Coordinates of C-alpha atoms in Angstrom, one line a residue:
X1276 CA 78.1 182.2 -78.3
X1277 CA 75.2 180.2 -78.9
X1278 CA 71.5 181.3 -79.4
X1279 CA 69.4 179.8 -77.1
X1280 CA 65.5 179.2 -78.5
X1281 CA 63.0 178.5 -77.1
X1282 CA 60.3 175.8 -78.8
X1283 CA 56.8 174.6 -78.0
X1284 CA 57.0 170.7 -78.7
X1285 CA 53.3 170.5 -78.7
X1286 CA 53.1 172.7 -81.7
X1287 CA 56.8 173.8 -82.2
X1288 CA 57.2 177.3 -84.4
X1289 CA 58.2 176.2 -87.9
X1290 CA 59.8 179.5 -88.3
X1291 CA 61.8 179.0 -85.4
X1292 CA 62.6 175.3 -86.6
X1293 CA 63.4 176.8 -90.1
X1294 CA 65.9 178.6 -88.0
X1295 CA 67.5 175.6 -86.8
X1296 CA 67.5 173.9 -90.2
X1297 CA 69.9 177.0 -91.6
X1298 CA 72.2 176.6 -89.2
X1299 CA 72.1 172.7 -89.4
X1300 CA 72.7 173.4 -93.1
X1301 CA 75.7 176.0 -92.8
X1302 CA 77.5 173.3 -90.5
X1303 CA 76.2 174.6 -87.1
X1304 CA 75.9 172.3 -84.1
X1305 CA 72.8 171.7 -81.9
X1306 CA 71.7 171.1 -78.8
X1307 CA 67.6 169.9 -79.0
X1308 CA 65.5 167.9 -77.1
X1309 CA 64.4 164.3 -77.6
X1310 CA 61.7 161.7 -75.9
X1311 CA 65.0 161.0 -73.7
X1312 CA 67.7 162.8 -72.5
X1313 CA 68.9 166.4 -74.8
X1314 CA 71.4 165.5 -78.0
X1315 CA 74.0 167.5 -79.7
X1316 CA 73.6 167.1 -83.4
X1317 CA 74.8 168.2 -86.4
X1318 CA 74.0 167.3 -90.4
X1319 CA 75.2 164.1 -91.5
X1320 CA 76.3 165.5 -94.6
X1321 CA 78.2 168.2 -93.0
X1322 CA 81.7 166.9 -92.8
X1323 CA 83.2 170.0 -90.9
X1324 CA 80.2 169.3 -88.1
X1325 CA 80.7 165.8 -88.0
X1326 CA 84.5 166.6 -87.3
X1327 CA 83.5 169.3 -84.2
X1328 CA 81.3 167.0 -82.6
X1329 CA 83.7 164.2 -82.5
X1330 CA 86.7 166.8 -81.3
X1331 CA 83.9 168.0 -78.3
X1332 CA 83.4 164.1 -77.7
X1333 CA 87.0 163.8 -77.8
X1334 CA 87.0 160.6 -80.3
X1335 CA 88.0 159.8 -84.2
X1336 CA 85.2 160.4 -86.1
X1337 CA 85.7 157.3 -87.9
X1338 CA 85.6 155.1 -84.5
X1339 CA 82.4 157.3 -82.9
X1340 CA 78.9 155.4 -82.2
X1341 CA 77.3 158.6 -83.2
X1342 CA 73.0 157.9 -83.6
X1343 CA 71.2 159.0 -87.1
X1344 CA 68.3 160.8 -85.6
X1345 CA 65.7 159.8 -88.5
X1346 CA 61.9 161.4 -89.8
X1347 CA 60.6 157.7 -90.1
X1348 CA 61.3 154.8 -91.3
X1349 CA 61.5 155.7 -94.5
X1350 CA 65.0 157.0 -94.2
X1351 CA 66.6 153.4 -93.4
X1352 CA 67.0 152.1 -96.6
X1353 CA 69.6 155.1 -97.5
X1354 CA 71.9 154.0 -94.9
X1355 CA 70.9 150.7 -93.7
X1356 CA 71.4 147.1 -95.8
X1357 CA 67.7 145.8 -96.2
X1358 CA 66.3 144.1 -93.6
X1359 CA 63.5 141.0 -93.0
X1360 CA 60.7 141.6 -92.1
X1361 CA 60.3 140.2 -88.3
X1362 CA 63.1 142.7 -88.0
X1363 CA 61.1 145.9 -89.9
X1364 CA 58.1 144.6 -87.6
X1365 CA 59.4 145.9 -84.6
X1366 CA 61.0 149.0 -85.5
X1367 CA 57.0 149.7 -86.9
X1368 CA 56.3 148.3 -83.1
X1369 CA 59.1 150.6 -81.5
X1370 CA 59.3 153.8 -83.6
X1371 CA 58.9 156.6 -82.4
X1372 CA 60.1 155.9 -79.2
X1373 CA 63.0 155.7 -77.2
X1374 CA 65.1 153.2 -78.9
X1375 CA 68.2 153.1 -80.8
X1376 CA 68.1 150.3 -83.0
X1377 CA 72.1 149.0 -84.4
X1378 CA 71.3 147.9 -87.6
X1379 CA 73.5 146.3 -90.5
X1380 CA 75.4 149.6 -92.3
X1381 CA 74.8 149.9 -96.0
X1382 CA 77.3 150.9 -99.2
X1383 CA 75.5 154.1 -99.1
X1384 CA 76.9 155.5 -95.7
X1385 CA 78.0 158.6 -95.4
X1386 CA 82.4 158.8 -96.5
X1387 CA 83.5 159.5 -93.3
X1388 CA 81.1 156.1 -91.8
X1389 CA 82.2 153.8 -94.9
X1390 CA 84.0 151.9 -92.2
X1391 CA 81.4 150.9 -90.1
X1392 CA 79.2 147.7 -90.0
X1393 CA 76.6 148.5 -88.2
X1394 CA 74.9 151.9 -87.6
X1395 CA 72.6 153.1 -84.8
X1396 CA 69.5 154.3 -86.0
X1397 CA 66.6 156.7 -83.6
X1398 CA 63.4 158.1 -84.6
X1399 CA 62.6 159.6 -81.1
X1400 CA 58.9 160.9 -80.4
X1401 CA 59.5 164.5 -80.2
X1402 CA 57.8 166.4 -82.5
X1403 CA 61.0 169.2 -82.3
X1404 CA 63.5 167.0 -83.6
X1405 CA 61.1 164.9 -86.1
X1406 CA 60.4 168.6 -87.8
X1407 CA 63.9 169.4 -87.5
X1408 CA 64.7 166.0 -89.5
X1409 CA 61.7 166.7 -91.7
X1410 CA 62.7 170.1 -92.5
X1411 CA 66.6 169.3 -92.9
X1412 CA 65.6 166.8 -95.3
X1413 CA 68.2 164.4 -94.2
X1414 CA 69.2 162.6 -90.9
X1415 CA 70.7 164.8 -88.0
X1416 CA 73.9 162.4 -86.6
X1417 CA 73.7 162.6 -82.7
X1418 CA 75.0 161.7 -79.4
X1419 CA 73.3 162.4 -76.0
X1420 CA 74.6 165.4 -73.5
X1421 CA 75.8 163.2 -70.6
X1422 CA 77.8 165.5 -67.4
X1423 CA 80.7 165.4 -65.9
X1424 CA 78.5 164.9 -62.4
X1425 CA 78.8 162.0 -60.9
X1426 CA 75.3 161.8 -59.6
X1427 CA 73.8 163.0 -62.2
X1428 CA 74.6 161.3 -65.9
X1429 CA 72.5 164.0 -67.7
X1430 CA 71.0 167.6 -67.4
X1431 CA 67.4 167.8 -67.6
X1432 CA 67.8 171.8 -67.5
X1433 CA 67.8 173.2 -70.7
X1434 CA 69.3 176.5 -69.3
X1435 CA 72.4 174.8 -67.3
X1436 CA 72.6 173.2 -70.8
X1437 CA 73.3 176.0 -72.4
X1438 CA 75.3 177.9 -69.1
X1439 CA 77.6 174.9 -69.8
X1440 CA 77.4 174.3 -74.0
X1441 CA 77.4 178.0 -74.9
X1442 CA 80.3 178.6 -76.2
X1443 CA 80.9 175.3 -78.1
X1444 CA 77.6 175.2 -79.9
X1445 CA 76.1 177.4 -82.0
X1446 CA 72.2 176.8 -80.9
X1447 CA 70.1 175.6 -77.5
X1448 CA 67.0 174.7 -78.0
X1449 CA 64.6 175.1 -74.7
X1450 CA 61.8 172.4 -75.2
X1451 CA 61.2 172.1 -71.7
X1452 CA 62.7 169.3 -69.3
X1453 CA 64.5 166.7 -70.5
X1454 CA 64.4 162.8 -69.4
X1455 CA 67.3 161.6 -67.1
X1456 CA 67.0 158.4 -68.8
X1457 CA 68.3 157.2 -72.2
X1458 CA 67.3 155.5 -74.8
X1459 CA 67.5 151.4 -74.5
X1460 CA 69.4 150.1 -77.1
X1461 CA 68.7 147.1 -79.0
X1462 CA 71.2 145.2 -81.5
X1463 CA 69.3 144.5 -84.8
X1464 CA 72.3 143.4 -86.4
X1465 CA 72.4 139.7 -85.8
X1466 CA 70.1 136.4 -85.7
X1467 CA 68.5 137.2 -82.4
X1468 CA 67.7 140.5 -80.8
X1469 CA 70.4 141.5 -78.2
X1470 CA 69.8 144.3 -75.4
X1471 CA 72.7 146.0 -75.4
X1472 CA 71.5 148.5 -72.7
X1473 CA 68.5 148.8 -71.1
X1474 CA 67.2 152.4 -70.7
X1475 CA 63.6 154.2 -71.2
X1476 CA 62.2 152.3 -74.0
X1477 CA 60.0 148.6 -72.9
X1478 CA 61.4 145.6 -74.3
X1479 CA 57.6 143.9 -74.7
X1480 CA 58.4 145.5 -78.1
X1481 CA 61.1 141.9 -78.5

């Protein structure tokens, strides 16, 4: 059964993150907040974690549009082929926000992404999972906590989250209410800049 923790994300515990990071580390899969709706994430480097999130999504691993949950921009050039600049100008106009940004993949992708071309890339602006990222020392691979309601596409509730995730994860984190919106997405990958969907995040950032 999973531990459910709770963390302050105006000054969240670094203990209590440090906590997260181990089980992040030892393969463990997490649910945590973000500056949208709450995300189930695992280590990218983790293969076995990679594999349980994709079974709980029910999808191949190798054909999942999982996010890379990144500390800053800094991260990019490990997994994504370089960029120009009127592209790198607004991710440093977007990030952190609520974006995911599909970007060209590069060489250096993870084995079991090798496959892809293009690889969705979020730095949200949540100070828990930006010292999660921080502390792991690597990207966190993520996908958003959508439910099976059909009113409601995602629980804000981090303690239904966990009534409902408890036994297939292995931590909750309570950072207070989540948004009921996701993140806009924004294709990167091309000649022109193409909205793919339109969610939390402004597009004067285009």
């Amino acid at each position: 059964m999973a531990e459910f923790i709770k963390i302050y994300p105006d000054k969240p515990s670094e203990s209590a993150i440090a906590k997260v990071v181990k089980v992040l580390k030892e393969g463990g899969l997490v649910i945590y907040p973000t500056d949208t709706v709450y995300g189930l994430g695992c280590d990218i480097t983790n293969t076995k974690a990679l594999e349980r999130i994709s079974r709980i999504k029910g999808v191949k691993l190798e054909k999942a549009n999982f996010s890379f949950i990144c500390h800053d921009l800094s991260n990019l050039s490990d997994y994504v082929k370089q960029i120009d600049t009127a592209t790198f100008k607004i991710l440093k106009r977007a990030l952190p926000g609520p974006y995911t940004f599909i970007l060209p993949g590069s060489t250096n992708l993870p084995k079991e992404f090798k496959k892809k071309t293009t690889v969705g890339i979020r730095v949200p602006d949540n100070s828990i999972a930006l010292e999660m990222v921080r502390q792991l020392g690597n990207p966190i691979v993520s996908t958003s906590i959508h439910d099976e309601d059909d009113v409601i596409e995602y629980t804000t509730d981090p303690e239904l989250i966990f009534e409902k995730w408890q036994n297939l994860v292995d931590i909750v984190i309570d950072g207070g209410y989540g948004d009921n919106t996701a993140s806009t997405i924004i294709d990167l990958s091309g000649h022109e800049p193409l909205v793919i969907r339109e969610g939390k995040g402004d597009l004067d950032i285009l």
